[in-house]
PDB file of C-alpha atoms in Angstrom:
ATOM      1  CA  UNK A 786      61.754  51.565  24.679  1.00  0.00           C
ATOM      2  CA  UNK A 787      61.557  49.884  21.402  1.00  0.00           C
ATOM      3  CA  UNK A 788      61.899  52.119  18.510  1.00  0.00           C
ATOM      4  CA  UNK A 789      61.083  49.295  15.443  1.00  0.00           C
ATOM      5  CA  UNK A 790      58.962  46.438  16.138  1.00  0.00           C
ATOM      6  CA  UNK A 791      57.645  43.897  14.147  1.00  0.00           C
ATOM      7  CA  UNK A 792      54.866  42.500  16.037  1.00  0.00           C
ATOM      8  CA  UNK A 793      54.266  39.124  14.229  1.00  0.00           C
ATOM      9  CA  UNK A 794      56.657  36.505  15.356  1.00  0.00           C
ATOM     10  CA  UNK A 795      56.116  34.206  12.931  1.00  0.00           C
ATOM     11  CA  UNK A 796      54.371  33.777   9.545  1.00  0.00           C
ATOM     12  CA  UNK A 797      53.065  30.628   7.066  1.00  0.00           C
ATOM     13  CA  UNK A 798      52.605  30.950   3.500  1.00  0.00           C
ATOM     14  CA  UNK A 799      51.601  28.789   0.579  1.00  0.00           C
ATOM     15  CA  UNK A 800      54.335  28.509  -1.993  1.00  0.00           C
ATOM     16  CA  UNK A 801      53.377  30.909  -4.624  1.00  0.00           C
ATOM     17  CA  UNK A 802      51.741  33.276  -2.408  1.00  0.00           C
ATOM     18  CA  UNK A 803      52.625  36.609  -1.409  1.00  0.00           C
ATOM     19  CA  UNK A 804      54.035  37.647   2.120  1.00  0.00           C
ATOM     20  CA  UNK A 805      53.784  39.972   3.666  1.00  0.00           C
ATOM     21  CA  UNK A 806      55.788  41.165   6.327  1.00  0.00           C
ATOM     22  CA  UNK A 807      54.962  44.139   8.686  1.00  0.00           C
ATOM     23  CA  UNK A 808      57.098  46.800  10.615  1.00  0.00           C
ATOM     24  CA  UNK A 809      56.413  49.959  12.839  1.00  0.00           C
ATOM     25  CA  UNK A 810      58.658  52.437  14.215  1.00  0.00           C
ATOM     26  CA  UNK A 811      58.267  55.188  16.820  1.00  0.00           C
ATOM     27  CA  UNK A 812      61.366  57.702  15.892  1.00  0.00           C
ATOM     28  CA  UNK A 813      60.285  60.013  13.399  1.00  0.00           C
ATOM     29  CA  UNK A 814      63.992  61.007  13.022  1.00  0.00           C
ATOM     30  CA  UNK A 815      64.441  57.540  10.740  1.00  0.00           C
ATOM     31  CA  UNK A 816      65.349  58.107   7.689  1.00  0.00           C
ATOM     32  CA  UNK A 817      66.507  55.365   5.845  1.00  0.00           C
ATOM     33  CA  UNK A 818      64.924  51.764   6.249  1.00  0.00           C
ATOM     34  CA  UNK A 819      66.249  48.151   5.529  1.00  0.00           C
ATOM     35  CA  UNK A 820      65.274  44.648   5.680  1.00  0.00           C
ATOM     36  CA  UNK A 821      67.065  41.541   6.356  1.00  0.00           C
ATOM     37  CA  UNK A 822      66.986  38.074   5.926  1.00  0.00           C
ATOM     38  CA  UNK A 823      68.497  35.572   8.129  1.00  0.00           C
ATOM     39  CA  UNK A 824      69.220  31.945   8.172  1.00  0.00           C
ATOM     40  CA  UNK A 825      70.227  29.999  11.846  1.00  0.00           C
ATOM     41  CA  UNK A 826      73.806  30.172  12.881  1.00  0.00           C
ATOM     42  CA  UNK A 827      74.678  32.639  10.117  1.00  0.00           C
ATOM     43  CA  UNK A 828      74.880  36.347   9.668  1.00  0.00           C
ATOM     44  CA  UNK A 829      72.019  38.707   8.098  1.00  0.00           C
ATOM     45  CA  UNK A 830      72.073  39.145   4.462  1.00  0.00           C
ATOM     46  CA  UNK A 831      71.147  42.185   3.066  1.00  0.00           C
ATOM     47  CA  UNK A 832      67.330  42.228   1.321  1.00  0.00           C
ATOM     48  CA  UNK A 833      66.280  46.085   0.134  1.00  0.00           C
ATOM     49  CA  UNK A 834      66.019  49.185   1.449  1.00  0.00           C
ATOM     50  CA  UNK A 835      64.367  52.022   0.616  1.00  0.00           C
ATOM     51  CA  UNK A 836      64.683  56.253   2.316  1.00  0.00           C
ATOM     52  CA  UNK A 837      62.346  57.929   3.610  1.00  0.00           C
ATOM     53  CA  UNK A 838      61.927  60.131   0.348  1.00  0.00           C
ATOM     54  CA  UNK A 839      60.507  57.508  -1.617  1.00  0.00           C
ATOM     55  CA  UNK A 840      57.342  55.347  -0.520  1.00  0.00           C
ATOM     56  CA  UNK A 841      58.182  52.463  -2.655  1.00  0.00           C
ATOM     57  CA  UNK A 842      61.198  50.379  -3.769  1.00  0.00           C
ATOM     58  CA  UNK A 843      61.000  47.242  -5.864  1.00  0.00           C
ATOM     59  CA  UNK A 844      63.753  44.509  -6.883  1.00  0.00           C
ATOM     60  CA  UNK A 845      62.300  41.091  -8.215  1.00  0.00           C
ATOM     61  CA  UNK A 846      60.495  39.223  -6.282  1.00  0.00           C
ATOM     62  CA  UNK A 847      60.751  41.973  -3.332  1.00  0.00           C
ATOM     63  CA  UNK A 848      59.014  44.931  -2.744  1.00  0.00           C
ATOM     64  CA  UNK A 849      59.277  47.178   0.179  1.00  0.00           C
ATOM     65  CA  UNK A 850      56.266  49.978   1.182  1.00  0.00           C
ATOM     66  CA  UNK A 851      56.955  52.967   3.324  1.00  0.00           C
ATOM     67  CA  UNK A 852      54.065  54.768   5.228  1.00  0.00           C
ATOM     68  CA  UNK A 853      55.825  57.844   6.555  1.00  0.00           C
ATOM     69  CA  UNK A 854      52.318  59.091   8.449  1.00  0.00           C
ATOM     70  CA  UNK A 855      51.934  55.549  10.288  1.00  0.00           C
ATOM     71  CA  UNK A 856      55.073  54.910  10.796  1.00  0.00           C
ATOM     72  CA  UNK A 857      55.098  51.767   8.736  1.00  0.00           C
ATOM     73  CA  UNK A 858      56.757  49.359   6.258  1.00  0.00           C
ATOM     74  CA  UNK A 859      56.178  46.818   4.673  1.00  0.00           C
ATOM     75  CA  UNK A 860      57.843  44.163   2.535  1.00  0.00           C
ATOM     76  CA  UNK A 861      56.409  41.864   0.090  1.00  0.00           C
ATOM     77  CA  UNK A 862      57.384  38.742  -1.505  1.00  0.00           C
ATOM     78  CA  UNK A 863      55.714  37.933  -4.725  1.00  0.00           C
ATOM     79  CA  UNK A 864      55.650  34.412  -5.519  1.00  0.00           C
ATOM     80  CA  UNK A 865      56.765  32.936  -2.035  1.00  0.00           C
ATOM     81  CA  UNK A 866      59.169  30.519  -2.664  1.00  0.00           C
ATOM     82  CA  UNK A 867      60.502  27.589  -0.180  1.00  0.00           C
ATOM     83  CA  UNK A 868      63.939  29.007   0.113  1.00  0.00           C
ATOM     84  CA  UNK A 869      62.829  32.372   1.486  1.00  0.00           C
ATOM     85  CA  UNK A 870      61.932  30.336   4.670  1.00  0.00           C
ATOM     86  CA  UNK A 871      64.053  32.983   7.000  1.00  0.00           C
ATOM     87  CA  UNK A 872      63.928  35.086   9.678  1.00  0.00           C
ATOM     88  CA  UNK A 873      63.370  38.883   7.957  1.00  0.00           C
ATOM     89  CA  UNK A 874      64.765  41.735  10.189  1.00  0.00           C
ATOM     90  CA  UNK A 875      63.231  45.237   9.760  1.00  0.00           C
ATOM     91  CA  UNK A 876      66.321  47.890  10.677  1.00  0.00           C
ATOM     92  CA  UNK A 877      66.275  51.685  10.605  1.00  0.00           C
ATOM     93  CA  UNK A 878      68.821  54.417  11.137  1.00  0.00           C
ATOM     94  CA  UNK A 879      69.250  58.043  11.500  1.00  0.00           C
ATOM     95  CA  UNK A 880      71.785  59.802   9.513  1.00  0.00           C
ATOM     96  CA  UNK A 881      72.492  62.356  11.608  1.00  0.00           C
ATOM     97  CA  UNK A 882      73.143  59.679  14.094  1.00  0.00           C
ATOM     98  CA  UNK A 883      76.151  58.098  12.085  1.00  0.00           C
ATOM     99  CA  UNK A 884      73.844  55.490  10.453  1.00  0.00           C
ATOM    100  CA  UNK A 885      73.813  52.971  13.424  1.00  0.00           C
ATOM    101  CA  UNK A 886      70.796  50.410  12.691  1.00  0.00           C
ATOM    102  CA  UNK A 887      68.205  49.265  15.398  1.00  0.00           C
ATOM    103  CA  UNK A 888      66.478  45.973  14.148  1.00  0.00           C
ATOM    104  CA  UNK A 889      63.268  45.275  15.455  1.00  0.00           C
ATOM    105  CA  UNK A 890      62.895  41.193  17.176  1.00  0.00           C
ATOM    106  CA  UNK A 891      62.128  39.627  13.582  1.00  0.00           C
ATOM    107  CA  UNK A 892      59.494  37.609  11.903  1.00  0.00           C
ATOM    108  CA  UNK A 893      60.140  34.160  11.326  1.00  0.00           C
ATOM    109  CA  UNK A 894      58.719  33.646   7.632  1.00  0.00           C
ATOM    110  CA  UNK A 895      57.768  29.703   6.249  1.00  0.00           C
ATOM    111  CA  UNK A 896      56.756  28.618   2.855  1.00  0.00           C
ATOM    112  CA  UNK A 897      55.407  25.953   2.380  1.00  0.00           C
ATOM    113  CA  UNK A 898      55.550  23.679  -0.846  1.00  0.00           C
TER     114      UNK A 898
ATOM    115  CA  UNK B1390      79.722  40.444  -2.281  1.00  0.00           C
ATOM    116  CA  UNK B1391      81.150  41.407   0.780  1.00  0.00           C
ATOM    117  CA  UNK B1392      83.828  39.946   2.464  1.00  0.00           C
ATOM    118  CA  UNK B1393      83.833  40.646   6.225  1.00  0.00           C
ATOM    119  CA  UNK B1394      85.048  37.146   8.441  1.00  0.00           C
ATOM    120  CA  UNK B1395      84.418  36.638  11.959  1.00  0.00           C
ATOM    121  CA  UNK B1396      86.554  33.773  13.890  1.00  0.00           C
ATOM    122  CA  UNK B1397      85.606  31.205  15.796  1.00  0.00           C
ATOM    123  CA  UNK B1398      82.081  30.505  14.294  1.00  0.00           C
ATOM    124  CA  UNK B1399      81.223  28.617  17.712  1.00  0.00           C
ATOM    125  CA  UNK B1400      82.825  28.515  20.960  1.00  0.00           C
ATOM    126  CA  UNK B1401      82.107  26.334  23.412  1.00  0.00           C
ATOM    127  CA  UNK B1402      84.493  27.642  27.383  1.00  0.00           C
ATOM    128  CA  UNK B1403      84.031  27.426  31.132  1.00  0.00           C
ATOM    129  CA  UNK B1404      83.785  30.619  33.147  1.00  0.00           C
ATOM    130  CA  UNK B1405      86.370  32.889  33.739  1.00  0.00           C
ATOM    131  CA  UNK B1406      88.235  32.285  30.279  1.00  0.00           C
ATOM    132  CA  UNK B1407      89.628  34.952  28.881  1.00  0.00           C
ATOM    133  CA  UNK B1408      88.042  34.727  25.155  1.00  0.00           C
ATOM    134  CA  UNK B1409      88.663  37.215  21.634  1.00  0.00           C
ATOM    135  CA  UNK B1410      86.095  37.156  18.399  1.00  0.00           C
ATOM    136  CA  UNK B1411      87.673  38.074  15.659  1.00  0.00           C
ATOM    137  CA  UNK B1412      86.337  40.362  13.007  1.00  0.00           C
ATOM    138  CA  UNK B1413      87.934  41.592   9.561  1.00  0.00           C
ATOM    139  CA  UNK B1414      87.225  42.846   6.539  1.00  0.00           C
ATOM    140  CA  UNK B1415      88.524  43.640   3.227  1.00  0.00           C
ATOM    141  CA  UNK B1416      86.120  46.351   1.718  1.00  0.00           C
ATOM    142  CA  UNK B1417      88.392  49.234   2.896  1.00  0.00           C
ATOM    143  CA  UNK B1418      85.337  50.370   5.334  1.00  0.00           C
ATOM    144  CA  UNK B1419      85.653  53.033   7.785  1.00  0.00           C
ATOM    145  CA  UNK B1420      82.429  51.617   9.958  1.00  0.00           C
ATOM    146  CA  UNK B1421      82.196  48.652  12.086  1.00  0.00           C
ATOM    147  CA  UNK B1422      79.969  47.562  14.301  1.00  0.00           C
ATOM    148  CA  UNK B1423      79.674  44.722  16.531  1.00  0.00           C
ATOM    149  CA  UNK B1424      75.597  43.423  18.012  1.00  0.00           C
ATOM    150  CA  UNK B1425      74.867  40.558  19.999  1.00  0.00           C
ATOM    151  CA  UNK B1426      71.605  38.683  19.458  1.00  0.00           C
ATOM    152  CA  UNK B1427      69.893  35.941  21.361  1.00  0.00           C
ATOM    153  CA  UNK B1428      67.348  33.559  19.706  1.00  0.00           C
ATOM    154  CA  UNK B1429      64.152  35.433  18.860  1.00  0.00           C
ATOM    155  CA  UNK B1430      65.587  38.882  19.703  1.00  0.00           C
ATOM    156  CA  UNK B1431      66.409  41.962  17.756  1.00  0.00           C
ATOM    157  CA  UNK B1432      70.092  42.609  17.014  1.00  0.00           C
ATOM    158  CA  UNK B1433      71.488  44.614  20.011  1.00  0.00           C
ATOM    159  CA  UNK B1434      74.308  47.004  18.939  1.00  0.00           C
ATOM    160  CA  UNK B1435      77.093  47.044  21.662  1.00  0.00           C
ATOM    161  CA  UNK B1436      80.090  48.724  19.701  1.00  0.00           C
ATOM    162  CA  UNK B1437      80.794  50.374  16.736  1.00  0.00           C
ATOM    163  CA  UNK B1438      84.081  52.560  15.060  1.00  0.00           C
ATOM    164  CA  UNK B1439      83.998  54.868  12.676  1.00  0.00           C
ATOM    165  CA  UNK B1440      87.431  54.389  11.862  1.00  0.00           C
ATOM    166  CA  UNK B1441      91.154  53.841  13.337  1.00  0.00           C
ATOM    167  CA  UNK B1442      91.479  54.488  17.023  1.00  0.00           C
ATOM    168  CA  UNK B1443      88.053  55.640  17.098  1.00  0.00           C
ATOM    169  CA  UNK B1444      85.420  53.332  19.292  1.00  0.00           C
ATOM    170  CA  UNK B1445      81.999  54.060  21.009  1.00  0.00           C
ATOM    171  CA  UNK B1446      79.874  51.745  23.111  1.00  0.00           C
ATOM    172  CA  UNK B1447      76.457  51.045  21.866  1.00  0.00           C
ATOM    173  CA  UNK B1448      72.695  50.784  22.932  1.00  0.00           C
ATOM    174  CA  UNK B1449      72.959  47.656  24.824  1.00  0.00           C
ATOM    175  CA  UNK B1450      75.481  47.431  27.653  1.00  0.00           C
ATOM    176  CA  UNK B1451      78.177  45.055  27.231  1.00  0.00           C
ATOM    177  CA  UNK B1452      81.415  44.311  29.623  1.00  0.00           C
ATOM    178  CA  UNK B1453      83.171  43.354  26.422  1.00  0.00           C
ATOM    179  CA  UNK B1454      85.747  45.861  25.155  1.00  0.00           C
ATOM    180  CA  UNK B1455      87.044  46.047  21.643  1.00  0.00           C
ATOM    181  CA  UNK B1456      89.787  48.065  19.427  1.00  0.00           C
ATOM    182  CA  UNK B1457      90.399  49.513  16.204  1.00  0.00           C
ATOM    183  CA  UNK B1458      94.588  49.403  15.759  1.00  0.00           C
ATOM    184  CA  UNK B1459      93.962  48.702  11.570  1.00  0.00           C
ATOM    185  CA  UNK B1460      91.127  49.653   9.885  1.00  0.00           C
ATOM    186  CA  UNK B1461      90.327  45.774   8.470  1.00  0.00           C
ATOM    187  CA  UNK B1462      90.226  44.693  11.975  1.00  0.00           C
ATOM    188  CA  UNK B1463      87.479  45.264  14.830  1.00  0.00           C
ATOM    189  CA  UNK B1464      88.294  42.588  17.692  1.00  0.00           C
ATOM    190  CA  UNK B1465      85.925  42.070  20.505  1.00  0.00           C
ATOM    191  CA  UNK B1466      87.533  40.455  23.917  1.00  0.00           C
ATOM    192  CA  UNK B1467      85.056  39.341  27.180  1.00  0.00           C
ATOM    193  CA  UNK B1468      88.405  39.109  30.306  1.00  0.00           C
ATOM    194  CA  UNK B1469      86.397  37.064  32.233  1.00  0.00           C
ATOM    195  CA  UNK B1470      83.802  35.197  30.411  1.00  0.00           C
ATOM    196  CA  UNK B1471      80.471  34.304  32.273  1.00  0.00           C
ATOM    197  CA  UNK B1472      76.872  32.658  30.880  1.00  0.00           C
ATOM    198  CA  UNK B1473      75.312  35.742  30.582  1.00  0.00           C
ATOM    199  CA  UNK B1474      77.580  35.834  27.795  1.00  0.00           C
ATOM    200  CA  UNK B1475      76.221  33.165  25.885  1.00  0.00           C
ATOM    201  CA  UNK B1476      74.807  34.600  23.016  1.00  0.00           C
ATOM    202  CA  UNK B1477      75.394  35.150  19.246  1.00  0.00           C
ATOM    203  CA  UNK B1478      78.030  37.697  17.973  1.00  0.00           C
ATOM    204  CA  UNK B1479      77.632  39.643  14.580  1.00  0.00           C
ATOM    205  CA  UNK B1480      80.854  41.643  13.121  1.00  0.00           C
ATOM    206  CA  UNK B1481      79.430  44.058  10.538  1.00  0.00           C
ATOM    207  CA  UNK B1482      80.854  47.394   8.337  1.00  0.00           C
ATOM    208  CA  UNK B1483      79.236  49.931   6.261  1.00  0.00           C
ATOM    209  CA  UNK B1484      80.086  52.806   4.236  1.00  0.00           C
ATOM    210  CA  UNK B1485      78.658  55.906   5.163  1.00  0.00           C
ATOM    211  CA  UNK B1486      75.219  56.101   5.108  1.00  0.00           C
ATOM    212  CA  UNK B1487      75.192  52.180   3.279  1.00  0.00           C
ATOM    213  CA  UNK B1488      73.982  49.517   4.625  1.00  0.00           C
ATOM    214  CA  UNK B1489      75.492  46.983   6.854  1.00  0.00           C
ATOM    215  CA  UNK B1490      77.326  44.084   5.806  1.00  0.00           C
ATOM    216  CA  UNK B1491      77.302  41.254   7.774  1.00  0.00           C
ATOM    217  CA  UNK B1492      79.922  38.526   9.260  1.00  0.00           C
ATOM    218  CA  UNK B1493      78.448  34.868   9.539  1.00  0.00           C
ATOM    219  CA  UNK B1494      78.573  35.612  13.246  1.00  0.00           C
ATOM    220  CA  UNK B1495      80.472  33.855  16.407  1.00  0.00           C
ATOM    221  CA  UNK B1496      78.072  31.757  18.936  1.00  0.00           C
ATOM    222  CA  UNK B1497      79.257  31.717  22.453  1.00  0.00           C
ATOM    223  CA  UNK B1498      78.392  29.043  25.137  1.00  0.00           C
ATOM    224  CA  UNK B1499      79.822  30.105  28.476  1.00  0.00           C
ATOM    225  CA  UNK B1500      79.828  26.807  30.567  1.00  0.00           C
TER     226      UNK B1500
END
């Protein structure tokens, strides 16, 4: 049973354009939700986050949208750029369940010049 | 920046090998976690410790084992390595309630 799932595989954007990247969860227990960006062969890097009091959180380029009713997020990049070609994991945890993350498969995001 | 390593970056052994992954970090944190993830996959967490002698096995099954002796240090060891082991390995730690910090992960081919 997946509890986060992001159900595009893979997306292509115009340099300059905005992505969008989508992400549903089932466990209405989440509380705090993260994305993450990852190149081949090397570890996730940290993006935003944002918790489940707020329904927004912006830094630069990067904005992430929370939908607490639909059980959605969101996170947009505004302008693309070629070097956020990467594959963006959306996580989620629990507090009261020692803050362990469960990624959904990932979206494999390219921008193209 | 965090600083959390993970040794060998790629390992390449026939079955049966006895193999380790090493993990450390140098933030002080109490959390550690260890996932696996194959190409295209979600990150499957298989162990975590919230501190010294403390360990818990994760979501996804694993027949890897791991220990906490020092807090900087999360080890994973596979006895008997196999192909179903071939995947990618990703060391992480987190302060409470934070969010994860990653290692640049070990990839394991089981011959």
């Amino acid at each position: 049973d997946q509890q986060v799932k992001q159900n595009s595989p893979s997306l292509s954007v115009q340099e300059g354009r905005i992505s969008i990247l989508n992400c549903d969860y089932t466990n209405s227990m989440f509380d705090y939700f993260l994305w993450y960006k990852k190149y081949p062969a090397e570890g996730p890097t940290f993006l935003i986050s944002i918790s489940s009091i707020k329904d927004k959180n912006e830094d630069g380029r990067f904005t992430v949208f929370l939908n607490k009713s639909a059980k959605h997020l969101s996170l947009h990049i505004v302008p693309s750029q070629p070097g956020d070609s990467a594959v963006y994991f959306c996580a989620a945890s629990d507090y009261n369940q020692g803050g362990k993350l469960i990624f959904g498969q990932g979206t494999e995001l390219s921008v193209k010049p | 920046e965090a600083d959390i390593y993970q040794t060998p970056r790629y390992l390449v052994i026939g079955t049966g090998k006895k193999i380790t992954l090493e993990c450390s970090q140098t933030m002080g944190h109490d959390k550690m976690y260890w996932y696996q993830q194959d190409p295209g996959m979600e990150l499957h967490l298989i162990h975590y410790s919230y501190g010294v002698n403390s360990t818990e096995k994760g979501d996804l099954s694993s027949e890897s084992t791991v220990s906490r002796i020092r807090t900087e240090h999360f080890p994973l060891t596979l006895e008997s390595a196999r192909p179903s082991h071939t995947s990618q390995y990703l060391c992480a730690s987190s302060i409470p309630a934070g969010e994860l910090f990653f290692g640049e992960g070990s990839r394991l081919t089981v011959l």
